[in-house]
Tab-separated table of C-alpha atoms in Angstrom:
chain	number	residue	atom	x	y	z
A	1	MET	CA	115.936	117.123	139.751
A	2	ASP	CA	117.953	117.289	142.945
A	3	SER	CA	115.619	119.516	144.845
A	4	PHE	CA	115.795	119.090	148.618
A	5	GLU	CA	112.085	119.124	148.893
A	6	VAL	CA	110.590	116.024	147.376
A	7	GLY	CA	107.500	117.167	145.505
A	8	PRO	CA	104.786	115.079	143.936
A	9	THR	CA	106.082	112.591	141.389
A	10	MET	CA	104.715	110.597	138.527
A	11	THR	CA	105.644	107.394	136.793
A	12	ILE	CA	106.043	107.098	133.054
A	13	THR	CA	107.217	104.447	130.612
A	14	VAL	CA	109.917	105.439	128.150
A	15	LYS	CA	110.640	103.473	124.991
A	16	LEU	CA	113.827	103.988	123.017
A	17	PHE	CA	114.247	102.878	119.443
A	18	ALA	CA	117.136	101.995	117.143
A	19	THR	CA	120.361	103.816	118.021
A	20	LEU	CA	118.868	105.186	121.248
A	21	ARG	CA	118.448	101.772	122.837
A	22	LYS	CA	121.931	101.978	124.267
A	23	PHE	CA	120.741	104.751	126.592
A	24	LEU	CA	118.212	102.519	128.334
A	25	PRO	CA	118.833	102.033	132.061
A	26	PRO	CA	120.001	98.567	133.153
A	27	ASP	CA	116.600	97.598	134.521
A	28	ALA	CA	114.916	98.135	131.146
A	29	VAL	CA	112.880	95.319	129.702
A	30	LYS	CA	113.333	95.088	125.935
A	31	LYS	CA	113.179	98.712	124.803
A	32	ALA	CA	111.107	100.094	127.676
A	33	ALA	CA	111.926	101.437	131.109
A	34	ILE	CA	109.855	102.828	133.940
A	35	LEU	CA	110.966	106.226	135.212
A	36	GLU	CA	109.879	108.359	138.129
A	37	LEU	CA	109.755	112.062	137.371
A	38	SER	CA	108.660	115.190	139.148
A	39	GLU	CA	105.062	116.025	138.449
A	40	ASP	CA	105.814	119.008	136.202
A	41	ALA	CA	108.429	117.203	134.079
A	42	THR	CA	108.664	117.499	130.311
A	43	THR	CA	110.295	115.228	127.733
A	44	ASP	CA	113.523	117.186	128.307
A	45	ALA	CA	113.769	115.765	131.828
A	46	ILE	CA	113.663	112.229	130.409
A	47	VAL	CA	116.384	113.002	127.891
A	48	GLU	CA	118.511	114.429	130.683
A	49	MET	CA	117.841	111.546	133.041
A	50	LEU	CA	118.895	109.014	130.411
A	51	ASN	CA	121.977	111.031	129.383
A	52	ILE	CA	120.973	111.131	125.734
A	53	PRO	CA	123.221	113.643	123.947
A	54	ASP	CA	121.719	116.729	122.315
A	55	GLY	CA	120.395	116.307	118.821
A	56	GLN	CA	119.881	112.542	118.958
A	57	VAL	CA	116.162	112.453	119.695
A	58	HIS	CA	114.316	113.357	116.525
A	59	LEU	CA	110.783	112.135	116.898
A	60	ILE	CA	108.839	111.955	120.125
A	61	LEU	CA	105.519	110.276	120.767
A	62	ILE	CA	103.480	110.634	123.931
A	63	ASP	CA	100.848	107.917	124.090
A	64	GLY	CA	101.272	107.341	120.374
A	65	LYS	CA	100.786	110.990	119.430
A	66	HIS	CA	103.415	113.248	117.935
A	67	ALA	CA	105.062	115.569	120.457
A	68	VAL	CA	108.089	117.853	120.479
A	69	ASN	CA	111.076	118.518	122.724
A	70	GLY	CA	109.811	120.088	125.921
A	71	SER	CA	106.287	118.695	125.709
A	72	PRO	CA	104.792	118.076	129.151
A	73	VAL	CA	104.279	114.462	130.166
A	74	HIS	CA	101.687	113.085	132.515
A	75	ASP	CA	101.456	110.280	135.042
A	76	GLY	CA	101.172	106.928	133.282
A	77	ALA	CA	102.314	108.295	129.893
A	78	VAL	CA	104.177	106.119	127.402
A	79	VAL	CA	106.880	108.278	125.857
A	80	SER	CA	108.725	107.003	122.785
A	81	PHE	CA	111.941	108.489	121.434
A	82	PHE	CA	113.069	107.816	117.892
A	83	PRO	CA	116.437	108.823	116.436
A	84	ALA	CA	117.125	109.742	112.841
A	85	ILE	CA	118.474	106.750	110.932
A	86	ALA	CA	119.797	106.784	107.400
A	87	GLY	CA	120.638	103.180	106.582
A	88	GLY	CA	119.470	101.678	103.344
B	1	MET	CA	55.410	82.886	82.032
B	2	ALA	CA	55.231	85.533	79.373
B	3	ARG	CA	57.235	84.912	76.239
B	4	LEU	CA	58.970	88.029	75.042
B	5	THR	CA	61.084	88.715	71.988
B	6	SER	CA	64.366	90.470	72.588
B	7	GLN	CA	62.814	93.703	71.319
B	8	GLU	CA	59.880	93.355	73.666
B	9	LEU	CA	62.144	92.583	76.613
B	10	LEU	CA	64.270	95.633	75.841
B	11	ALA	CA	61.253	97.876	75.455
B	12	LYS	CA	59.785	96.576	78.710
B	13	THR	CA	63.060	96.950	80.577
B	14	ARG	CA	63.692	100.446	79.301
B	15	SER	CA	60.216	101.467	80.395
B	16	GLU	CA	60.862	100.116	83.904
B	17	ILE	CA	64.236	101.660	84.597
B	18	LYS	CA	65.393	105.243	84.848
B	19	GLU	CA	67.117	106.695	81.789
B	20	ILE	CA	68.861	109.966	81.136
B	21	SER	CA	69.874	111.523	77.847
B	22	MET	CA	73.467	112.023	76.797
B	23	GLY	CA	72.955	115.763	77.210
B	24	GLU	CA	71.957	115.234	80.826
B	25	LEU	CA	75.001	113.044	81.404
B	26	LYS	CA	77.191	115.701	79.833
B	27	ASN	CA	75.763	118.270	82.250
B	28	LYS	CA	76.252	115.982	85.226
B	29	LEU	CA	79.898	115.517	84.294
B	30	ALA	CA	80.369	119.232	83.689
B	31	ASN	CA	78.783	120.017	87.068
B	32	GLY	CA	81.081	117.587	88.811
B	33	ASP	CA	78.102	115.673	90.236
B	34	ASP	CA	78.952	112.866	92.647
B	35	PHE	CA	78.036	109.625	90.899
B	36	VAL	CA	79.632	106.469	89.592
B	37	LEU	CA	79.922	106.131	85.819
B	38	VAL	CA	80.289	102.607	84.450
B	39	ASP	CA	81.043	101.569	80.879
B	40	THR	CA	79.438	98.142	80.416
B	41	ARG	CA	80.726	97.413	76.905
B	42	GLU	CA	83.233	94.768	75.880
B	43	GLN	CA	86.989	95.258	75.973
B	44	ASP	CA	87.415	95.931	72.257
B	45	GLU	CA	84.642	98.532	72.297
B	46	TYR	CA	86.076	100.247	75.357
B	47	ALA	CA	89.482	100.395	73.712
B	48	GLN	CA	88.011	102.583	70.977
B	49	GLY	CA	87.244	105.293	73.515
B	50	PHE	CA	85.038	105.965	76.514
B	51	ILE	CA	83.210	108.747	78.360
B	52	GLY	CA	84.775	110.873	81.068
B	53	GLU	CA	86.412	108.789	83.750
B	54	ALA	CA	84.095	105.845	83.400
B	55	THR	CA	85.076	102.621	85.086
B	56	HIS	CA	85.062	99.749	82.671
B	57	ILE	CA	83.141	96.665	83.796
B	58	PRO	CA	81.915	94.521	80.903
B	59	ARG	CA	78.228	93.636	81.187
B	60	GLY	CA	79.042	90.003	81.897
B	61	PHE	CA	81.026	90.881	85.026
B	62	LEU	CA	78.905	93.757	86.298
B	63	GLU	CA	77.028	91.975	89.084
B	64	LEU	CA	80.258	90.286	90.204
B	65	ARG	CA	82.333	93.462	90.422
B	66	ILE	CA	79.922	96.281	91.206
B	67	GLU	CA	80.079	95.814	94.983
B	68	ALA	CA	83.838	96.204	94.966
B	69	LEU	CA	83.492	99.382	92.935
B	70	GLU	CA	80.538	100.798	94.901
B	71	PRO	CA	79.247	99.050	97.999
B	72	ASP	CA	76.781	101.858	98.817
B	73	ARG	CA	73.385	100.684	97.509
B	74	ASP	CA	72.036	104.234	97.497
B	75	LYS	CA	74.839	105.764	95.451
B	76	GLU	CA	73.846	107.133	92.060
B	77	ILE	CA	75.213	104.886	89.334
B	78	VAL	CA	75.057	105.781	85.644
B	79	LEU	CA	75.596	102.959	83.174
B	80	TYR	CA	76.172	103.169	79.469
B	81	CYS	CA	76.834	100.752	76.646
B	82	ALA	CA	76.970	101.320	72.888
B	83	GLY	CA	73.293	102.125	72.283
B	84	GLY	CA	71.411	101.996	75.566
B	85	ASN	CA	70.133	98.404	75.482
B	86	ARG	CA	72.761	96.431	77.385
B	87	SER	CA	73.020	99.214	79.966
B	88	ALA	CA	69.230	99.078	80.440
B	89	LEU	CA	69.385	95.340	81.127
B	90	ALA	CA	72.364	95.957	83.394
B	91	ALA	CA	70.451	98.637	85.300
B	92	LYS	CA	67.612	96.227	85.881
B	93	SER	CA	70.056	93.693	87.248
B	94	LEU	CA	71.645	96.193	89.639
B	95	GLU	CA	68.181	97.161	90.866
B	96	ALA	CA	67.623	93.495	91.643
B	97	MET	CA	70.768	93.643	93.778
B	98	GLY	CA	69.245	96.469	95.771
B	99	TYR	CA	70.895	99.464	94.121
B	100	THR	CA	68.277	102.188	94.394
B	101	ASP	CA	69.587	104.898	92.089
B	102	VAL	CA	70.685	103.250	88.843
B	103	ILE	CA	70.375	105.123	85.580
B	104	SER	CA	71.009	104.058	81.999
B	105	MET	CA	72.211	106.598	79.452
B	106	ALA	CA	69.751	106.252	76.573
B	107	GLU	CA	71.837	107.000	73.498
B	108	GLY	CA	74.882	105.052	74.607
B	109	PHE	CA	78.488	105.694	73.661
B	110	ASN	CA	77.729	105.690	69.940
B	111	GLY	CA	75.181	108.481	70.326
B	112	TRP	CA	77.638	110.397	72.493
B	113	ARG	CA	80.495	110.027	70.028
B	114	ASP	CA	78.303	110.833	66.984
B	115	ALA	CA	77.112	113.995	68.703
B	116	GLY	CA	80.723	115.113	68.806
B	117	PHE	CA	80.961	114.991	72.602
B	118	GLU	CA	84.394	114.481	74.087
B	119	VAL	CA	85.693	110.937	74.025
B	120	ALA	CA	88.527	109.774	76.239
B	121	GLN	CA	91.003	107.252	75.000
B	122	GLU	CA	93.893	105.633	76.707
B	123	ARG	CA	96.658	103.232	76.021
B	124	THR	CA	95.368	99.711	76.269
B	125	LEU	CA	97.290	96.554	77.028
B	126	ASN	CA	98.470	94.158	74.364
B	127	THR	CA	97.830	90.436	74.657
B	128	GLU	CA	101.158	89.703	76.271
B	129	GLU	CA	100.727	92.453	78.847
B	130	ARG	CA	97.191	91.325	79.552
B	131	GLU	CA	98.498	87.884	80.388
B	132	ARG	CA	101.514	89.028	82.400
B	133	TYR	CA	99.471	91.414	84.530
B	134	SER	CA	96.307	89.327	84.663
B	135	ARG	CA	96.379	89.144	88.481
B	136	HIS	CA	96.422	92.922	88.586
B	137	LEU	CA	93.675	93.305	86.027
B	138	ILE	CA	91.120	91.411	88.064
B	139	VAL	CA	91.705	93.585	91.129
B	140	PRO	CA	88.988	96.239	91.004
B	141	GLU	CA	91.274	98.994	92.298
B	142	ILE	CA	93.789	98.332	89.518
B	143	GLY	CA	92.131	96.954	86.408
B	144	GLU	CA	93.344	97.748	82.926
B	145	ARG	CA	93.374	101.476	83.516
B	146	GLY	CA	95.451	101.105	86.653
B	147	GLN	CA	97.896	98.797	84.924
B	148	VAL	CA	98.285	101.320	82.117
B	149	LYS	CA	99.038	103.969	84.758
B	150	ILE	CA	101.732	101.691	86.176
B	151	ILE	CA	103.201	101.067	82.733
B	152	GLU	CA	103.243	104.760	81.938
B	153	SER	CA	104.842	105.704	85.270
B	154	LYS	CA	108.448	106.712	85.760
B	155	VAL	CA	110.062	105.978	89.105
B	156	LEU	CA	113.559	106.921	90.229
B	157	LEU	CA	115.226	104.669	92.776
B	158	VAL	CA	117.975	106.372	94.747
B	159	GLY	CA	120.249	103.494	95.665
B	160	THR	CA	120.136	99.890	94.531
B	161	GLY	CA	121.228	98.472	97.860
B	162	GLY	CA	119.237	96.976	100.712
B	163	LEU	CA	116.095	99.053	100.178
B	164	GLY	CA	116.481	99.644	96.443
B	165	SER	CA	116.881	95.943	95.645
B	166	PRO	CA	113.434	94.777	96.744
B	167	SER	CA	111.779	98.027	95.639
B	168	ALA	CA	113.252	97.800	92.163
B	169	PHE	CA	112.539	94.084	91.908
B	170	TYR	CA	108.849	94.349	92.745
B	171	LEU	CA	108.234	97.635	90.927
B	172	ALA	CA	109.711	96.027	87.818
B	173	ALA	CA	107.530	92.965	88.300
B	174	ALA	CA	104.482	95.192	88.716
B	175	GLY	CA	105.255	96.753	85.355
B	176	VAL	CA	106.514	100.265	86.193
B	177	GLY	CA	107.395	101.390	82.675
B	178	THR	CA	110.522	103.379	83.414
B	179	LEU	CA	112.788	102.673	86.363
B	180	GLY	CA	115.734	104.987	86.927
B	181	LEU	CA	118.530	103.588	89.079
B	182	VAL	CA	121.006	105.867	90.832
B	183	ASP	CA	124.086	104.221	92.309
B	184	PHE	CA	127.778	104.839	91.834
B	185	ASP	CA	128.836	101.777	93.809
B	186	THR	CA	129.948	98.311	92.762
B	187	VAL	CA	128.655	95.034	94.157
B	188	ASP	CA	130.597	93.766	97.159
B	189	VAL	CA	130.226	90.284	98.578
B	190	THR	CA	129.116	91.780	101.922
B	191	ASN	CA	126.109	93.325	100.125
B	192	LEU	CA	124.641	89.974	99.159
B	193	GLN	CA	123.233	89.181	102.611
B	194	ARG	CA	120.434	91.666	101.791
B	195	GLN	CA	120.829	93.277	98.360
B	196	ILE	CA	118.904	90.612	96.505
B	197	ILE	CA	118.867	92.189	93.069
B	198	HIS	CA	122.575	91.375	92.733
B	199	GLY	CA	124.158	87.936	92.546
B	200	THR	CA	127.446	86.366	93.491
B	201	SER	CA	128.671	86.545	89.903
B	202	ASP	CA	128.078	90.327	89.993
B	203	VAL	CA	130.699	91.023	92.657
B	204	GLY	CA	132.904	93.856	91.447
B	205	ARG	CA	130.433	95.011	88.784
B	206	PRO	CA	128.550	98.321	88.894
B	207	LYS	CA	125.316	97.919	90.853
B	208	VAL	CA	123.222	99.711	88.244
B	209	VAL	CA	124.445	97.276	85.572
B	210	SER	CA	123.811	94.226	87.722
B	211	ALA	CA	120.361	95.483	88.727
B	212	THR	CA	119.469	96.294	85.125
B	213	GLU	CA	120.226	92.745	84.029
B	214	THR	CA	118.107	91.271	86.806
B	215	ILE	CA	115.218	93.583	85.934
B	216	ASN	CA	115.494	92.867	82.201
B	217	ASP	CA	115.262	89.156	82.890
B	218	LEU	CA	112.270	89.550	85.204
B	219	ASN	CA	110.378	91.968	82.980
B	220	PRO	CA	111.757	92.984	79.583
B	221	GLY	CA	108.923	95.502	79.249
B	222	VAL	CA	110.575	97.801	81.796
B	223	LYS	CA	112.891	100.485	80.487
B	224	VAL	CA	115.795	100.899	82.891
B	225	VAL	CA	117.725	104.151	82.924
B	226	GLN	CA	121.132	103.898	84.559
B	227	HIS	CA	122.528	106.835	86.508
B	228	GLU	CA	125.919	105.557	87.597
B	229	GLU	CA	126.918	108.633	89.504
B	230	ARG	CA	126.820	110.199	92.938
B	231	LEU	CA	123.844	112.502	93.508
B	232	VAL	CA	125.016	116.038	94.193
B	233	SER	CA	123.460	119.465	94.011
B	234	ASP	CA	124.780	119.937	90.485
B	235	ASN	CA	123.077	116.927	88.928
B	236	ILE	CA	120.055	115.997	91.046
B	237	MET	CA	117.508	118.406	89.564
B	238	ASP	CA	118.415	117.308	86.070
B	239	ILE	CA	118.100	113.634	87.026
B	240	ILE	CA	114.791	113.777	88.895
B	241	LYS	CA	113.003	116.011	86.394
B	242	ASP	CA	112.126	113.053	84.163
B	243	TYR	CA	110.468	111.018	86.938
B	244	ASP	CA	107.058	111.067	88.601
B	245	ILE	CA	108.117	109.614	91.946
B	246	VAL	CA	111.429	109.319	93.787
B	247	VAL	CA	112.092	106.358	96.086
B	248	ASP	CA	114.798	107.142	98.612
B	249	GLY	CA	116.719	104.007	99.497
B	250	CYS	CA	120.129	105.554	99.992
B	251	ASP	CA	122.353	104.916	102.984
B	252	ASN	CA	123.500	108.311	104.202
B	253	PHE	CA	122.125	111.572	105.529
B	254	GLU	CA	123.791	113.852	102.992
B	255	THR	CA	121.960	112.209	100.109
B	256	ARG	CA	118.682	111.996	102.044
B	257	TYR	CA	118.679	115.752	102.690
B	258	LEU	CA	119.649	116.452	99.103
B	259	VAL	CA	116.869	114.170	97.771
B	260	ASN	CA	114.331	115.741	100.129
B	261	ASP	CA	115.250	119.299	99.222
B	262	ALA	CA	115.307	118.562	95.483
B	263	CYS	CA	111.936	116.776	95.644
B	264	VAL	CA	110.343	119.684	97.540
B	265	MET	CA	111.759	122.147	95.001
B	266	ALA	CA	110.608	120.025	92.067
B	267	GLY	CA	107.260	119.115	93.664
B	268	LYS	CA	107.886	115.361	93.430
B	269	PRO	CA	106.694	112.770	95.942
B	270	ASN	CA	109.553	111.181	97.854
B	271	VAL	CA	108.937	107.678	99.205
B	272	HIS	CA	111.223	107.345	102.180
B	273	GLY	CA	112.610	104.271	103.907
B	274	SER	CA	115.471	103.922	106.374
B	275	ILE	CA	116.782	101.067	108.469
B	276	TYR	CA	119.012	100.296	111.427
B	277	GLN	CA	119.744	96.805	112.746
B	278	PHE	CA	116.184	95.620	113.596
B	279	ASP	CA	114.268	98.887	113.172
B	280	GLY	CA	112.914	100.531	110.083
B	281	TYR	CA	111.020	103.693	109.166
B	282	ALA	CA	108.886	104.416	106.151
B	283	THR	CA	106.917	107.466	105.106
B	284	VAL	CA	105.934	109.489	102.058
B	285	PHE	CA	106.928	113.124	101.702
B	286	HIS	CA	104.516	114.699	99.266
B	287	PRO	CA	105.213	118.412	98.680
B	288	GLY	CA	102.115	120.477	99.354
B	289	GLU	CA	100.228	117.597	100.899
B	290	GLY	CA	102.226	116.778	104.013
B	291	PRO	CA	105.477	117.346	105.865
B	292	CYS	CA	108.924	116.977	104.305
B	293	TYR	CA	112.002	115.314	105.802
B	294	ARG	CA	113.092	118.626	107.307
B	295	CYS	CA	109.727	119.043	109.053
B	296	LEU	CA	110.700	115.928	110.983
B	297	TYR	CA	114.415	116.607	111.224
B	298	ALA	CA	115.303	120.179	110.314
B	299	GLU	CA	119.023	119.507	110.143
B	300	PRO	CA	121.136	116.367	109.891
B	301	PRO	CA	122.221	114.851	113.201
B	302	PRO	CA	125.736	115.638	114.387
B	303	PRO	CA	128.418	113.935	112.255
B	304	GLY	CA	129.264	110.512	113.616
B	305	ALA	CA	126.181	110.397	115.866
B	306	VAL	CA	124.454	107.769	113.767
B	307	PRO	CA	126.361	104.736	112.603
B	308	SER	CA	125.689	103.386	109.120
B	309	CYS	CA	124.717	99.810	108.231
B	310	ASP	CA	128.378	99.213	107.387
B	311	GLU	CA	129.301	100.163	110.940
B	312	ALA	CA	126.313	98.913	112.935
B	313	GLY	CA	125.096	95.996	110.853
B	314	VAL	CA	121.554	95.198	109.817
B	315	LEU	CA	119.313	92.160	109.803
B	316	GLY	CA	119.441	91.126	106.158
B	317	VAL	CA	115.689	90.691	105.840
B	318	LEU	CA	114.876	94.114	107.338
B	319	PRO	CA	115.427	96.189	104.171
B	320	GLY	CA	113.211	93.695	102.366
B	321	THR	CA	110.291	94.576	104.619
B	322	ILE	CA	110.849	98.334	104.462
B	323	GLY	CA	111.791	98.364	100.768
B	324	LEU	CA	108.547	96.609	99.917
B	325	ILE	CA	106.547	99.081	101.979
B	326	GLN	CA	108.197	101.756	99.824
B	327	ALA	CA	107.277	99.818	96.664
B	328	THR	CA	103.698	99.443	97.927
B	329	GLU	CA	103.387	103.151	98.621
B	330	THR	CA	104.851	103.931	95.204
B	331	LEU	CA	102.236	101.796	93.457
B	332	LYS	CA	99.455	103.369	95.548
B	333	LEU	CA	100.658	106.831	94.537
B	334	ILE	CA	100.681	105.763	90.881
B	335	LEU	CA	97.225	104.221	91.100
B	336	GLY	CA	95.741	106.907	93.344
B	337	VAL	CA	94.256	104.300	95.656
B	338	GLY	CA	94.162	103.850	99.415
B	339	ASP	CA	95.675	105.956	102.164
B	340	THR	CA	99.369	106.521	101.701
B	341	LEU	CA	101.919	107.365	104.392
B	342	VAL	CA	101.722	111.082	103.536
B	343	GLY	CA	101.694	112.833	106.911
B	344	ARG	CA	102.293	109.561	108.747
B	345	VAL	CA	105.418	107.700	109.758
B	346	LEU	CA	105.467	103.930	110.016
B	347	MET	CA	107.877	102.441	112.527
B	348	TYR	CA	108.714	98.753	112.251
B	349	ASP	CA	110.353	96.870	115.097
B	350	ALA	CA	111.437	93.462	113.858
B	351	LEU	CA	112.416	92.217	117.332
B	352	ASP	CA	109.005	92.927	118.818
B	353	MET	CA	107.353	92.334	115.428
B	354	THR	CA	105.308	95.476	115.778
B	355	PHE	CA	104.315	98.103	113.270
B	356	GLN	CA	103.072	101.439	114.486
B	357	THR	CA	102.068	104.488	112.542
B	358	PHE	CA	101.528	107.947	113.829
B	359	ASN	CA	100.618	111.289	112.314
B	360	VAL	CA	103.296	113.899	111.820
B	361	PRO	CA	102.179	117.405	110.910
B	362	LYS	CA	103.814	119.787	108.511
B	363	ASP	CA	106.071	122.105	110.525
B	364	PRO	CA	105.217	125.783	109.939
B	365	SER	CA	108.774	126.618	110.963
B	366	CYS	CA	110.361	124.107	108.571
B	367	PRO	CA	113.419	125.777	107.038
B	368	LEU	CA	112.509	124.344	103.620
B	369	CYS	CA	108.730	124.115	103.233
B	370	GLY	CA	107.564	126.227	106.209
B	371	GLU	CA	106.047	129.678	106.241
B	372	ASN	CA	109.369	131.518	106.215
B	373	PRO	CA	111.826	129.191	104.527
B	374	THR	CA	115.520	129.883	104.945
B	375	ILE	CA	116.774	127.212	102.548
B	376	HIS	CA	116.481	128.350	98.956
B	377	GLU	CA	119.132	126.278	97.264
B	378	LEU	CA	120.442	122.762	97.422
B	379	ILE	CA	123.070	121.924	100.022
B	380	ASP	CA	125.846	119.391	99.664
B	381	TYR	CA	126.593	118.188	103.175
B	382	GLN	CA	130.132	117.233	102.268
B	383	ALA	CA	132.046	114.601	104.168
B	384	PHE	CA	129.053	114.127	106.348
B	385	CYS	CA	130.251	111.136	108.249
B	386	GLY	CA	133.622	112.749	108.701
B	387	ILE	CA	134.103	116.123	110.234
B	388	THR	CA	132.120	118.983	108.805
B	389	ALA	CA	128.560	119.517	107.833
B	390	ALA	CA	128.727	122.301	105.326
B	391	GLY	CA	125.973	124.760	104.622
B	392	GLY	CA	122.719	124.746	106.518
């Protein structure tokens, strides 16, 4: 992420649900934030950028479709992270 | 206008419509042909027995209900009555509605039965049940047969708290014949903001006892089985074996993993709901038909990573919404109607007031139901919220 050479970037929207909302950056609106990532970024880069601890993201959607940790994202993607919750 | 006697009308009608013999119908059923079979007799006749998996629509309601049963005008529809007359008139009427492939079975049910062909019979409703469930009976997808399925079903509710309260309440109202309730807890005043099956006068009493009384008052026809104990690996298989469907409304990961693993091992559908503050999830884990809980989350999250409702709080209405989605899915599973949440997760955001569903595939590497499973026995994740997560 801290490469000296600034490569091509892309902009994505990340949405965090339930217990993950606390990891939203301060400029987030409701549960969504806009992030700028390097062009070859995966979902892991988003998790890292938002400082979400390991093991807390359990379901990932990219544009409403099921994805997994490490899935590539694309410019304009809406990436949603859901935690496991157990309340009843 | 020609004046016809009833005999002449019947003879004329039967000559104008298409008929098949009972032998031909028997062959069609044996071949598994794709057609709709409708029994047009009256309720008391139908109660004596019927053919195959015929849908019962009395002659007098046929034109009113046929479109709900089969909207496709070109679908093959076979009608029968007792002796082939009423079904012939009914066939004529359906042709007038534009159905192009309507057939009357000539010998009727009586011919079929007298020939010694197989007759199906099912429990029918008594007068009181017919009145209580009348709003179900007139729904084409439910009807008397569907209501009987509901009455004969056995559903286990894990937890009688936020999710279990509304689920149990509505499933009892709908007539689920046997409701098992698992809960070792007693009613606390802080529960009452959401756990609507319990009342203020129940504070301090066992939840299963309180819930049983509420259910008995709502619908005395429901048999409630109380399991006032904590679910653990030693008792869960014995408890769930008597039930058709398990509804998971518990409040902790250790029980959720135990319920999932036991349901996969026993081949029982597990109707899942979970909640946190303003967000809720619902899905159906159906062994063999879709993913299990471990396909989504192979292992429990780290201890302490996810606060409980006791720690984080919850909008009191939220478990009502999710619990009733669980109850809805349970009834759909019982009735065999609609598209359930098998292979899909529903996410509800009460703040945004949005529901979204998305497909989740079965995970071939799932440690429980994948191609090379590594979990072969039940695991008690002891002291989950504390320090250690045993097993795994």
